Amino acid sequence: MLAQDESSACARRGARELLVKALYQWQLAGQSEREIKSQFSSLPEFDRIDKLYFSDLLSIVLNNVKCLDQKIEEHSSRDVRLLDAVSRSVLLLSAAELTQRVDIPRKVVINEAVELAKRYGPKDCFKFINGVLDKLSVNVLDGE
């Protein structure tokens, strides 16, 4: 059973990684959800991720961008429009997980976001992301 849990966690981690890339691309190229799903589903690594998680969260983010941006700004000292595309992608994904996927523990969401920011974001952006998500997660727990 433990091996299955680890496999599931790896598949979800892979989905988050592709989601950050997809959201980055969406910000730069302005592609539709359908175009993004089509393009990313043709990647070799797509077979190793949690496909349903990828699809669901991509839809959640793209259908709620304004609301998610607002939540991020409420817990940030920066204007979302001025964030680099990687940081915004990580924050959008994680804000969606925190607010829409209550089945995912907040510590997991924040840890995964920090790791993605360290891997793909500008130097030290993970500190900013950690702070924003920590504040957001507390408010979500308080029933914001």
N, CA, C and O atoms as a GROMACS GRO file, in nm:
protein
  576
    1MET      N    1   0.082  -0.120   0.000
    1MET     CA    2   0.000   0.000   0.000
    1MET      C    3   0.087   0.126   0.000
    1MET      O    4   0.051   0.226  -0.063
    2LEU      N    5   0.199   0.122   0.069
    2LEU     CA    6   0.288   0.237   0.076
    2LEU      C    7   0.344   0.271  -0.061
    2LEU      O    8   0.355   0.388  -0.096
    3ALA      N    9   0.379   0.170  -0.140
    3ALA     CA   10   0.432   0.193  -0.275
    3ALA      C   11   0.327   0.262  -0.362
    3ALA      O   12   0.360   0.348  -0.443
    4GLN      N   13   0.201   0.223  -0.346
    4GLN     CA   14   0.093   0.285  -0.423
    4GLN      C   15   0.076   0.432  -0.383
    4GLN      O   16   0.055   0.517  -0.470
    5ASP      N   17   0.086   0.462  -0.254
    5ASP     CA   18   0.077   0.600  -0.207
    5ASP      C   19   0.191   0.685  -0.263
    5ASP      O   20   0.170   0.799  -0.304
    6GLU      N   21   0.312   0.628  -0.265
    6GLU     CA   22   0.428   0.700  -0.320
    6GLU      C   23   0.411   0.723  -0.469
    6GLU      O   24   0.444   0.830  -0.520
    7SER      N   25   0.359   0.624  -0.539
    7SER     CA   26   0.335   0.637  -0.683
    7SER      C   27   0.232   0.746  -0.710
    7SER      O   28   0.247   0.826  -0.802
    8SER      N   29   0.127   0.748  -0.629
    8SER     CA   30   0.023   0.849  -0.642
    8SER      C   31   0.078   0.988  -0.613
    8SER      O   32   0.045   1.084  -0.683
    9ALA      N   33   0.162   1.000  -0.511
    9ALA     CA   34   0.224   1.128  -0.477
    9ALA      C   35   0.315   1.176  -0.590
    9ALA      O   36   0.317   1.295  -0.622
   10CYS      N   37   0.390   1.084  -0.650
   10CYS     CA   38   0.477   1.121  -0.762
   10CYS      C   39   0.395   1.165  -0.883
   10CYS      O   40   0.432   1.260  -0.952
   11ALA      N   41   0.285   1.097  -0.908
   11ALA     CA   42   0.198   1.132  -1.021
   11ALA      C   43   0.136   1.270  -1.000
   11ALA      O   44   0.122   1.347  -1.094
   12ARG      N   45   0.100   1.300  -0.878
   12ARG     CA   46   0.042   1.431  -0.847
   12ARG      C   47   0.149   1.540  -0.853
   12ARG      O   48   0.124   1.650  -0.901
   13ARG      N   49   0.269   1.508  -0.805
   13ARG     CA   50   0.380   1.603  -0.813
   13ARG      C   51   0.411   1.635  -0.960
   13ARG      O   52   0.435   1.750  -0.995
   14GLY      N   53   0.409   1.533  -1.044
   14GLY     CA   54   0.430   1.554  -1.187
   14GLY      C   55   0.321   1.640  -1.248
   14GLY      O   56   0.348   1.723  -1.335
   15ALA      N   57   0.198   1.620  -1.203
   15ALA     CA   58   0.086   1.702  -1.252
   15ALA      C   59   0.107   1.848  -1.213
   15ALA      O   60   0.083   1.938  -1.294
   16ARG      N   61   0.151   1.872  -1.091
   16ARG     CA   62   0.176   2.010  -1.047
   16ARG      C   63   0.286   2.075  -1.131
   16ARG      O   64   0.276   2.192  -1.170
   17GLU      N   65   0.390   1.999  -1.159
   17GLU     CA   66   0.500   2.052  -1.238
   17GLU      C   67   0.452   2.091  -1.378
   17GLU      O   68   0.485   2.199  -1.428
   18LEU      N   69   0.375   2.003  -1.441
   18LEU     CA   70   0.322   2.036  -1.574
   18LEU      C   71   0.221   2.150  -1.566
   18LEU      O   72   0.211   2.230  -1.659
   19LEU      N   73   0.147   2.158  -1.459
   19LEU     CA   74   0.052   2.269  -1.443
   19LEU      C   75   0.123   2.404  -1.435
   19LEU      O   76   0.077   2.502  -1.494
   20VAL      N   77   0.233   2.408  -1.364
   20VAL     CA   78   0.309   2.534  -1.357
   20VAL      C   79   0.357   2.572  -1.497
   20VAL      O   80   0.350   2.688  -1.536
   21LYS      N   81   0.406   2.474  -1.571
   21LYS     CA   82   0.451   2.501  -1.708
   21LYS      C   83   0.334   2.544  -1.798
   21LYS      O   84   0.348   2.635  -1.880
   22ALA      N   85   0.220   2.480  -1.780
   22ALA     CA   86   0.102   2.514  -1.861
   22ALA      C   87   0.053   2.655  -1.828
   22ALA      O   88   0.018   2.731  -1.918
   23LEU      N   89   0.050   2.689  -1.700
   23LEU     CA   90   0.004   2.823  -1.660
   23LEU      C   91   0.104   2.930  -1.703
   23LEU      O   92   0.065   3.042  -1.738
   24TYR      N   93   0.230   2.897  -1.701
   24TYR     CA   94   0.333   2.988  -1.751
   24TYR      C   95   0.308   3.017  -1.899
   24TYR      O   96   0.307   3.132  -1.943
   25GLN      N   97   0.288   2.910  -1.973
   25GLN     CA   98   0.263   2.923  -2.117
   25GLN      C   99   0.134   3.002  -2.143
   25GLN      O  100   0.130   3.086  -2.233
   26TRP      N  101   0.031   2.974  -2.066
   26TRP     CA  102  -0.096   3.045  -2.080
   26TRP      C  103  -0.076   3.195  -2.062
   26TRP      O  104  -0.132   3.275  -2.137
   27GLN      N  105   0.003   3.233  -1.962
   27GLN     CA  106   0.028   3.376  -1.938
   27GLN      C  107   0.103   3.441  -2.054
   27GLN      O  108   0.075   3.556  -2.090
   28LEU      N  109   0.197   3.369  -2.112
   28LEU     CA  110   0.279   3.428  -2.218
   28LEU      C  111   0.214   3.421  -2.355
   28LEU      O  112   0.226   3.514  -2.435
   29ALA      N  113   0.144   3.311  -2.383
   29ALA     CA  114   0.090   3.291  -2.519
   29ALA      C  115  -0.061   3.312  -2.528
   29ALA      O  116  -0.115   3.331  -2.637
   30GLY      N  117  -0.130   3.310  -2.413
   30GLY     CA  118  -0.274   3.332  -2.414
   30GLY      C  119  -0.354   3.221  -2.478
   30GLY      O  120  -0.463   3.246  -2.531
   31GLN      N  121  -0.303   3.100  -2.473
   31GLN     CA  122  -0.375   2.987  -2.533
   31GLN      C  123  -0.500   2.953  -2.452
   31GLN      O  124  -0.510   2.984  -2.334
   32SER      N  125  -0.594   2.890  -2.520
   32SER     CA  126  -0.716   2.846  -2.453
   32SER      C  127  -0.688   2.720  -2.370
   32SER      O  128  -0.587   2.653  -2.387
   33GLU      N  129  -0.780   2.693  -2.280
   33GLU     CA  130  -0.769   2.572  -2.199
   33GLU      C  131  -0.760   2.448  -2.288
   33GLU      O  132  -0.680   2.358  -2.264
   34ARG      N  133  -0.842   2.444  -2.388
   34ARG     CA  134  -0.845   2.330  -2.480
   34ARG      C  135  -0.710   2.312  -2.551
   34ARG      O  136  -0.659   2.200  -2.562
   35GLU      N  137  -0.653   2.422  -2.598
   35GLU     CA  138  -0.522   2.416  -2.666
   35GLU      C  139  -0.413   2.368  -2.571
   35GLU      O  140  -0.327   2.288  -2.609
   36ILE      N  141  -0.416   2.418  -2.449
   36ILE     CA  142  -0.315   2.378  -2.351
   36ILE      C  143  -0.328   2.230  -2.319
   36ILE      O  144  -0.228   2.158  -2.318
   37LYS      N  145  -0.450   2.184  -2.294
   37LYS     CA  146  -0.470   2.041  -2.264
   37LYS      C  147  -0.424   1.954  -2.380
   37LYS      O  148  -0.361   1.851  -2.358
   38SER      N  149  -0.455   1.994  -2.500
   38SER     CA  150  -0.415   1.918  -2.618
   38SER      C  151  -0.263   1.911  -2.629
   38SER      O  152  -0.206   1.804  -2.652
   39GLN      N  153  -0.199   2.024  -2.613
   39GLN     CA  154  -0.054   2.027  -2.625
   39GLN      C  155   0.014   1.946  -2.516
   39GLN      O  156   0.104   1.866  -2.544
   40PHE      N  157  -0.027   1.965  -2.392
   40PHE     CA  158   0.039   1.898  -2.281
   40PHE      C  159   0.008   1.748  -2.277
   40PHE      O  160   0.091   1.670  -2.230
   41SER      N  161  -0.108   1.709  -2.324
   41SER     CA  162  -0.141   1.565  -2.325
   41SER      C  163  -0.057   1.488  -2.426
   41SER      O  164  -0.049   1.366  -2.420
   42SER      N  165   0.006   1.559  -2.519
   42SER     CA  166   0.091   1.491  -2.618
   42SER      C  167   0.236   1.477  -2.571
   42SER      O  168   0.317   1.414  -2.639
   43LEU      N  169   0.269   1.534  -2.456
   43LEU     CA  170   0.405   1.522  -2.403
   43LEU      C  171   0.428   1.382  -2.348
   43LEU      O  172   0.336   1.323  -2.290
   44PRO      N  173   0.549   1.327  -2.364
   44PRO     CA  174   0.577   1.192  -2.312
   44PRO      C  175   0.555   1.179  -2.162
   44PRO      O  176   0.507   1.075  -2.115
   45GLU      N  177   0.588   1.283  -2.085
   45GLU     CA  178   0.574   1.275  -1.939
   45GLU      C  179   0.428   1.280  -1.893
   45GLU      O  180   0.400   1.251  -1.777
   46PHE      N  181   0.337   1.315  -1.982
   46PHE     CA  182   0.195   1.321  -1.945
   46PHE      C  183   0.143   1.184  -1.902
   46PHE      O  184   0.051   1.176  -1.821
   47ASP      N  185   0.200   1.078  -1.956
   47ASP     CA  186   0.157   0.942  -1.921
   47ASP      C  187   0.192   0.906  -1.777
   47ASP      O  188   0.135   0.812  -1.722
   48ARG      N  189   0.285   0.979  -1.717
   48ARG     CA  190   0.330   0.945  -1.581
   48ARG      C  191   0.269   1.035  -1.473
   48ARG      O  192   0.304   1.023  -1.355
   49ILE      N  193   0.178   1.123  -1.512
   49ILE     CA  194   0.121   1.215  -1.413
   49ILE      C  195  -0.024   1.177  -1.381
   49ILE      O  196  -0.083   1.091  -1.446
   50ASP      N  197  -0.077   1.242  -1.280
   50ASP     CA  198  -0.218   1.228  -1.246
   50ASP      C  199  -0.296   1.317  -1.343
   50ASP      O  200  -0.311   1.437  -1.321
   51LYS      N  201  -0.346   1.256  -1.449
   51LYS     CA  202  -0.410   1.330  -1.559
   51LYS      C  203  -0.537   1.402  -1.514
   51LYS      O  204  -0.562   1.516  -1.554
   52LEU      N  205  -0.616   1.336  -1.431
   52LEU     CA  206  -0.740   1.397  -1.383
   52LEU      C  207  -0.709   1.520  -1.297
   52LEU      O  208  -0.777   1.623  -1.307
   53TYR      N  209  -0.608   1.509  -1.214
   53TYR     CA  210  -0.567   1.622  -1.129
   53TYR      C  211  -0.522   1.739  -1.216
   53TYR      O  212  -0.559   1.854  -1.190
   54PHE      N  213  -0.442   1.711  -1.317
   54PHE     CA  214  -0.396   1.814  -1.411
   54PHE      C  215  -0.515   1.884  -1.476
   54PHE      O  216  -0.524   2.007  -1.476
   55SER      N  217  -0.605   1.805  -1.530
   55SER     CA  218  -0.720   1.860  -1.602
   55SER      C  219  -0.811   1.941  -1.510
   55SER      O  220  -0.853   2.052  -1.544
   56ASP      N  221  -0.841   1.885  -1.393
   56ASP     CA  222  -0.929   1.953  -1.298
   56ASP      C  223  -0.870   2.086  -1.251
   56ASP      O  224  -0.939   2.188  -1.250
   57LEU      N  225  -0.744   2.083  -1.212
   57LEU     CA  226  -0.684   2.206  -1.160
   57LEU      C  227  -0.661   2.310  -1.269
   57LEU      O  228  -0.673   2.430  -1.242
   58LEU      N  229  -0.629   2.267  -1.388
   58LEU     CA  230  -0.615   2.364  -1.498
   58LEU      C  231  -0.748   2.435  -1.519
   58LEU      O  232  -0.753   2.557  -1.534
   59SER      N  233  -0.856   2.359  -1.520
   59SER     CA  234  -0.990   2.419  -1.536
   59SER      C  235  -1.024   2.512  -1.421
   59SER      O  236  -1.075   2.622  -1.442
   60ILE      N  237  -0.996   2.468  -1.299
   60ILE     CA  238  -1.025   2.550  -1.182
   60ILE      C  239  -0.951   2.683  -1.190
   60ILE      O  240  -1.009   2.789  -1.169
   61VAL      N  241  -0.821   2.677  -1.221
   61VAL     CA  242  -0.742   2.800  -1.227
   61VAL      C  243  -0.792   2.892  -1.337
   61VAL      O  244  -0.818   3.010  -1.314
   62LEU      N  245  -0.805   2.839  -1.458
   62LEU     CA  246  -0.841   2.924  -1.571
   62LEU      C  247  -0.982   2.981  -1.561
   62LEU      O  248  -1.011   3.087  -1.615
   63ASN      N  249  -1.070   2.911  -1.492
   63ASN     CA  250  -1.207   2.960  -1.474
   63ASN      C  251  -1.223   3.053  -1.354
   63ASN      O  252  -1.328   3.114  -1.334
   64ASN      N  253  -1.118   3.064  -1.273
   64ASN     CA  254  -1.126   3.145  -1.151
   64ASN      C  255  -1.006   3.238  -1.134
   64ASN      O  256  -0.972   3.276  -1.022
   65VAL      N  257  -0.943   3.275  -1.243
   65VAL     CA  258  -0.819   3.355  -1.236
   65VAL      C  259  -0.839   3.484  -1.158
   65VAL      O  260  -0.757   3.517  -1.072
   66LYS      N  261  -0.943   3.558  -1.187
   66LYS     CA  262  -0.963   3.687  -1.120
   66LYS      C  263  -0.979   3.669  -0.969
   66LYS      O  264  -0.920   3.744  -0.891
   67CYS      N  265  -1.057   3.572  -0.930
   67CYS     CA  266  -1.079   3.545  -0.788
   67CYS      C  267  -0.948   3.500  -0.721
   67CYS      O  268  -0.916   3.545  -0.610
   68LEU      N  269  -0.875   3.413  -0.787
   68LEU     CA  270  -0.749   3.363  -0.731
   68LEU      C  271  -0.646   3.476  -0.722
   68LEU      O  272  -0.576   3.489  -0.621
   69ASP      N  273  -0.637   3.558  -0.826
   69ASP     CA  274  -0.547   3.674  -0.822
   69ASP      C  275  -0.582   3.765  -0.705
   69ASP      O  276  -0.493   3.816  -0.636
   70GLN      N  277  -0.710   3.786  -0.684
   70GLN     CA  278  -0.755   3.872  -0.574
   70GLN      C  279  -0.713   3.814  -0.440
   70GLN      O  280  -0.664   3.886  -0.353
   71LYS      N  281  -0.732   3.684  -0.422
   71LYS     CA  282  -0.692   3.619  -0.297
   71LYS      C  283  -0.541   3.630  -0.275
   71LYS      O  284  -0.495   3.654  -0.163
   72ILE      N  285  -0.465   3.613  -0.382
   72ILE     CA  286  -0.319   3.626  -0.373
   72ILE      C  287  -0.282   3.768  -0.332
   72ILE      O  288  -0.199   3.788  -0.244
   73GLU      N  289  -0.342   3.866  -0.396
   73GLU     CA  290  -0.311   4.006  -0.365
   73GLU      C  291  -0.349   4.044  -0.223
   73GLU      O  292  -0.281   4.124  -0.159
   74GLU      N  293  -0.458   3.986  -0.172
   74GLU     CA  294  -0.501   4.015  -0.034
   74GLU      C  295  -0.397   3.970   0.068
   74GLU      O  296  -0.393   4.021   0.180
   75HIS      N  297  -0.314   3.873   0.030
   75HIS     CA  298  -0.216   3.817   0.123
   75HIS      C  299  -0.073   3.846   0.080
   75HIS      O  300   0.021   3.779   0.124
   76SER      N  301  -0.058   3.945  -0.005
   76SER     CA  302   0.073   3.976  -0.061
   76SER      C  303   0.099   4.126  -0.054
   76SER      O  304   0.007   4.207  -0.046
   77SER      N  305   0.224   4.160  -0.057
   77SER     CA  306   0.263   4.301  -0.061
   77SER      C  307   0.286   4.347  -0.204
   77SER      O  308   0.327   4.461  -0.228
   78ARG      N  309   0.259   4.259  -0.301
   78ARG     CA  310   0.288   4.290  -0.441
   78ARG      C  311   0.163   4.280  -0.528
   78ARG      O  312   0.071   4.203  -0.500
   79ASP      N  313   0.162   4.359  -0.632
   79ASP     CA  314   0.057   4.353  -0.733
   79ASP      C  315   0.081   4.228  -0.818
   79ASP      O  316   0.191   4.208  -0.870
   80VAL      N  317  -0.020   4.145  -0.832
   80VAL     CA  318  -0.008   4.020  -0.907
   80VAL      C  319   0.042   4.044  -1.049
   80VAL      O  320   0.118   3.964  -1.104
   81ARG      N  321   0.000   4.155  -1.108
   81ARG     CA  322   0.040   4.185  -1.246
   81ARG      C  323   0.189   4.210  -1.259
   81ARG      O  324   0.244   4.204  -1.369
   82LEU      N  325   0.256   4.239  -1.148
   82LEU     CA  326   0.399   4.268  -1.151
   82LEU      C  327   0.485   4.147  -1.116
   82LEU      O  328   0.608   4.155  -1.121
   83LEU      N  329   0.421   4.036  -1.081
   83LEU     CA  330   0.497   3.915  -1.050
   83LEU      C  331   0.552   3.853  -1.178
   83LEU      O  332   0.493   3.867  -1.286
   84ASP      N  333   0.664   3.784  -1.165
   84ASP     CA  334   0.714   3.709  -1.279
   84ASP      C  335   0.617   3.594  -1.307
   84ASP      O  336   0.544   3.552  -1.218
   85ALA      N  337   0.618   3.544  -1.429
   85ALA     CA  338   0.520   3.444  -1.472
   85ALA      C  339   0.531   3.313  -1.394
   85ALA      O  340   0.430   3.247  -1.371
   86VAL      N  341   0.651   3.273  -1.354
   86VAL     CA  342   0.666   3.148  -1.279
   86VAL      C  343   0.604   3.164  -1.140
   86VAL      O  344   0.527   3.078  -1.097
   87SER      N  345   0.637   3.271  -1.071
   87SER     CA  346   0.581   3.291  -0.937
   87SER      C  347   0.429   3.298  -0.941
   87SER      O  348   0.361   3.238  -0.858
   88ARG      N  349   0.376   3.370  -1.038
   88ARG     CA  350   0.230   3.379  -1.049
   88ARG      C  351   0.170   3.242  -1.080
   88ARG      O  352   0.065   3.208  -1.026
   89SER      N  353   0.234   3.164  -1.164
   89SER     CA  354   0.184   3.030  -1.197
   89SER      C  355   0.179   2.942  -1.073
   89SER      O  356   0.079   2.875  -1.048
   90VAL      N  357   0.286   2.944  -0.996
   90VAL     CA  358   0.291   2.864  -0.873
   90VAL      C  359   0.184   2.912  -0.775
   90VAL      O  360   0.116   2.830  -0.713
   91LEU      N  361   0.169   3.042  -0.761
   91LEU     CA  362   0.069   3.096  -0.668
   91LEU      C  363  -0.073   3.066  -0.713
   91LEU      O  364  -0.158   3.032  -0.631
   92LEU      N  365  -0.101   3.078  -0.842
   92LEU     CA  366  -0.236   3.046  -0.892
   92LEU      C  367  -0.270   2.900  -0.865
   92LEU      O  368  -0.378   2.868  -0.815
   93LEU      N  369  -0.177   2.811  -0.899
   93LEU     CA  370  -0.199   2.668  -0.877
   93LEU      C  371  -0.223   2.640  -0.729
   93LEU      O  372  -0.319   2.572  -0.693
   94SER      N  373  -0.137   2.692  -0.645
   94SER     CA  374  -0.146   2.663  -0.501
   94SER      C  375  -0.268   2.727  -0.437
   94SER      O  376  -0.330   2.668  -0.349
   95ALA      N  377  -0.302   2.847  -0.480
   95ALA     CA  378  -0.424   2.912  -0.428
   95ALA      C  379  -0.547   2.830  -0.466
   95ALA      O  380  -0.640   2.817  -0.386
   96ALA      N  381  -0.547   2.776  -0.587
   96ALA     CA  382  -0.659   2.691  -0.629
   96ALA      C  383  -0.665   2.565  -0.545
   96ALA      O  384  -0.773   2.522  -0.504
   97GLU      N  385  -0.550   2.505  -0.518
   97GLU     CA  386  -0.549   2.385  -0.433
   97GLU      C  387  -0.598   2.416  -0.293
   97GLU      O  388  -0.678   2.341  -0.236
   98LEU      N  389  -0.552   2.526  -0.237
   98LEU     CA  390  -0.591   2.561  -0.100
   98LEU      C  391  -0.739   2.594  -0.088
   98LEU      O  392  -0.802   2.560   0.012
   99THR      N  393  -0.795   2.659  -0.188
   99THR     CA  394  -0.934   2.704  -0.178
   99THR      C  395  -1.035   2.607  -0.237
   99THR      O  396  -1.150   2.604  -0.194
  100GLN      N  397  -0.994   2.527  -0.333
  100GLN     CA  398  -1.088   2.439  -0.403
  100GLN      C  399  -1.067   2.290  -0.376
  100GLN      O  400  -1.158   2.210  -0.398
  101ARG      N  401  -0.950   2.253  -0.330
  101ARG     CA  402  -0.920   2.112  -0.307
  101ARG      C  403  -0.886   2.091  -0.159
  101ARG      O  404  -0.770   2.070  -0.123
  102VAL      N  405  -0.987   2.098  -0.076
  102VAL     CA  406  -0.965   2.088   0.068
  102VAL      C  407  -0.920   1.948   0.110
  102VAL      O  408  -0.883   1.927   0.225
  103ASP      N  409  -0.924   1.853   0.017
  103ASP     CA  410  -0.876   1.718   0.046
  103ASP      C  411  -0.723   1.711   0.049
  103ASP      O  412  -0.667   1.612   0.095
  104ILE      N  413  -0.657   1.815   0.000
  104ILE     CA  414  -0.511   1.818  -0.001
  104ILE      C  415  -0.464   1.896   0.122
  104ILE      O  416  -0.501   2.012   0.139
  105PRO      N  417  -0.383   1.833   0.208
  105PRO     CA  418  -0.336   1.904   0.327
  105PRO      C  419  -0.260   2.032   0.291
  105PRO      O  420  -0.180   2.034   0.197
  106ARG      N  421  -0.285   2.138   0.366
  106ARG     CA  422  -0.224   2.267   0.334
  106ARG      C  423  -0.072   2.261   0.337
  106ARG      O  424  -0.006   2.328   0.258
  107LYS      N  425  -0.016   2.181   0.427
  107LYS     CA  426   0.131   2.169   0.434
  107LYS      C  427   0.187   2.107   0.306
  107LYS      O  428   0.295   2.145   0.261
  108VAL      N  429   0.114   2.014   0.249
  108VAL     CA  430   0.157   1.952   0.123
  108VAL      C  431   0.154   2.056   0.012
  108VAL      O  432   0.249   2.066  -0.066
  109VAL      N  433   0.046   2.132   0.004
  109VAL     CA  434   0.033   2.235  -0.099
  109VAL      C  435   0.148   2.334  -0.089
  109VAL      O  436   0.212   2.366  -0.190
  110ILE      N  437   0.174   2.384   0.031
  110ILE     CA  438   0.279   2.484   0.050
  110ILE      C  439   0.416   2.426   0.020
  110ILE      O  440   0.497   2.490  -0.047
  111ASN      N  441   0.444   2.305   0.068
  111ASN     CA  442   0.573   2.243   0.043
  111ASN      C  443   0.597   2.221  -0.107
  111ASN      O  444   0.705   2.249  -0.158
  112GLU      N  445   0.496   2.172  -0.176
  112GLU     CA  446   0.509   2.149  -0.320
  112GLU      C  447   0.532   2.282  -0.393
  112GLU      O  448   0.611   2.288  -0.487
  113ALA      N  449   0.462   2.386  -0.351
  113ALA     CA  450   0.478   2.518  -0.413
  113ALA      C  451   0.620   2.571  -0.393
  113ALA      O  452   0.681   2.624  -0.486
  114VAL      N  453   0.670   2.558  -0.273
  114VAL     CA  454   0.806   2.604  -0.244
  114VAL      C  455   0.908   2.528  -0.330
  114VAL      O  456   1.000   2.589  -0.384
  115GLU      N  457   0.891   2.398  -0.342
  115GLU     CA  458   0.983   2.319  -0.424
  115GLU      C  459   0.976   2.359  -0.571
  115GLU      O  460   1.079   2.368  -0.638
  116LEU      N  461   0.856   2.383  -0.622
  116LEU     CA  462   0.841   2.428  -0.761
  116LEU      C  463   0.905   2.565  -0.781
  116LEU      O  464   0.970   2.590  -0.883
  117ALA      N  465   0.887   2.653  -0.684
  117ALA     CA  466   0.946   2.787  -0.694
  117ALA      C  467   1.098   2.780  -0.690
  117ALA      O  468   1.166   2.852  -0.764
  118LYS      N  469   1.152   2.694  -0.606
  118LYS     CA  470   1.298   2.677  -0.601
  118LYS      C  471   1.351   2.624  -0.734
  118LYS      O  472   1.457   2.666  -0.781
  119ARG      N  473   1.277   2.534  -0.793
  119ARG     CA  474   1.323   2.469  -0.916
  119ARG      C  475   1.310   2.559  -1.039
  119ARG      O  476   1.399   2.562  -1.124
  120TYR      N  477   1.199   2.632  -1.049
  120TYR     CA  478   1.171   2.706  -1.172
  120TYR      C  479   1.171   2.858  -1.157
  120TYR      O  480   1.185   2.930  -1.256
  121GLY      N  481   1.156   2.908  -1.037
  121GLY     CA  482   1.139   3.052  -1.019
  121GLY      C  483   1.268   3.128  -1.002
  121GLY      O  484   1.376   3.068  -0.992
  122PRO      N  485   1.257   3.259  -0.998
  122PRO     CA  486   1.374   3.343  -0.973
  122PRO      C  487   1.430   3.317  -0.833
  122PRO      O  488   1.361   3.263  -0.746
  123LYS      N  489   1.554   3.355  -0.815
  123LYS     CA  490   1.621   3.331  -0.688
  123LYS      C  491   1.539   3.388  -0.571
  123LYS      O  492   1.494   3.503  -0.575
  124ASP      N  493   1.523   3.308  -0.471
  124ASP     CA  494   1.455   3.345  -0.346
  124ASP      C  495   1.306   3.375  -0.357
  124ASP      O  496   1.245   3.418  -0.260
  125CYS      N  497   1.244   3.352  -0.475
  125CYS     CA  498   1.100   3.376  -0.485
  125CYS      C  499   1.023   3.278  -0.396
  125CYS      O  500   0.909   3.306  -0.358
  126PHE      N  501   1.085   3.165  -0.363
  126PHE     CA  502   1.018   3.067  -0.279
  126PHE      C  503   0.982   3.125  -0.142
  126PHE      O  504   0.884   3.084  -0.081
  127LYS      N  505   1.062   3.219  -0.094
  127LYS     CA  506   1.034   3.280   0.036
  127LYS      C  507   0.905   3.362   0.030
  127LYS      O  508   0.820   3.355   0.119
  128PHE      N  509   0.892   3.439  -0.076
  128PHE     CA  510   0.771   3.519  -0.097
  128PHE      C  511   0.649   3.428  -0.111
  128PHE      O  512   0.545   3.452  -0.050
  129ILE      N  513   0.662   3.325  -0.192
  129ILE     CA  514   0.552   3.230  -0.217
  129ILE      C  515   0.512   3.160  -0.088
  129ILE      O  516   0.393   3.146  -0.060
  130ASN      N  517   0.609   3.118  -0.010
  130ASN     CA  518   0.580   3.053   0.117
  130ASN      C  519   0.500   3.146   0.208
  130ASN      O  520   0.403   3.104   0.270
  131GLY      N  521   0.541   3.272   0.217
  131GLY     CA  522   0.471   3.368   0.302
  131GLY      C  523   0.328   3.394   0.258
  131GLY      O  524   0.236   3.396   0.341
  132VAL      N  525   0.308   3.413   0.128
  132VAL     CA  526   0.173   3.438   0.076
  132VAL      C  527   0.083   3.318   0.102
  132VAL      O  528  -0.030   3.333   0.150
  133LEU      N  529   0.132   3.198   0.071
  133LEU     CA  530   0.050   3.078   0.087
  133LEU      C  531   0.022   3.047   0.233
  133LEU      O  532  -0.086   2.998   0.266
  134ASP      N  533   0.117   3.075   0.320
  134ASP     CA  534   0.094   3.053   0.462
  134ASP      C  535  -0.020   3.142   0.512
  134ASP      O  536  -0.109   3.095   0.583
  135LYS      N  537  -0.018   3.269   0.474
  135LYS     CA  538  -0.126   3.361   0.513
  135LYS      C  539  -0.260   3.319   0.452
  135LYS      O  540  -0.362   3.320   0.520
  136LEU      N  541  -0.257   3.283   0.326
  136LEU     CA  542  -0.380   3.240   0.258
  136LEU      C  543  -0.436   3.114   0.323
  136LEU      O  544  -0.557   3.104   0.343
  137SER      N  545  -0.350   3.020   0.355
  137SER     CA  546  -0.398   2.894   0.412
  137SER      C  547  -0.459   2.913   0.550
  137SER      O  548  -0.555   2.845   0.585
  138VAL      N  549  -0.406   3.005   0.628
  138VAL     CA  550  -0.463   3.035   0.760
  138VAL      C  551  -0.604   3.092   0.743
  138VAL      O  552  -0.696   3.054   0.815
  139ASN      N  553  -0.620   3.183   0.647
  139ASN     CA  554  -0.752   3.241   0.624
  139ASN      C  555  -0.850   3.139   0.568
  139ASN      O  556  -0.969   3.145   0.600
  140VAL      N  557  -0.804   3.048   0.487
  140VAL     CA  558  -0.891   2.941   0.435
  140VAL      C  559  -0.937   2.853   0.551
  140VAL      O  560  -1.054   2.816   0.559
  141LEU      N  561  -0.845   2.820   0.642
  141LEU     CA  562  -0.881   2.740   0.759
  141LEU      C  563  -0.981   2.813   0.847
  141LEU      O  564  -1.068   2.751   0.908
  142ASP      N  565  -0.968   2.945   0.855
  142ASP     CA  566  -1.059   3.026   0.936
  142ASP      C  567  -1.193   3.049   0.868
  142ASP      O  568  -1.281   3.115   0.924
  143GLY      N  569  -1.208   2.996   0.746
  143GLY     CA  570  -1.335   3.008   0.675
  143GLY      C  571  -1.351   3.138   0.600
  143GLY      O  572  -1.462   3.191   0.589
  144GLU      N  573  -1.244   3.189   0.549
  144GLU     CA  574  -1.245   3.316   0.472
  144GLU      C  575  -1.352   3.317   0.367
  144GLU      O  576  -1.366   3.416   0.295
   0.00000   0.00000   0.00000
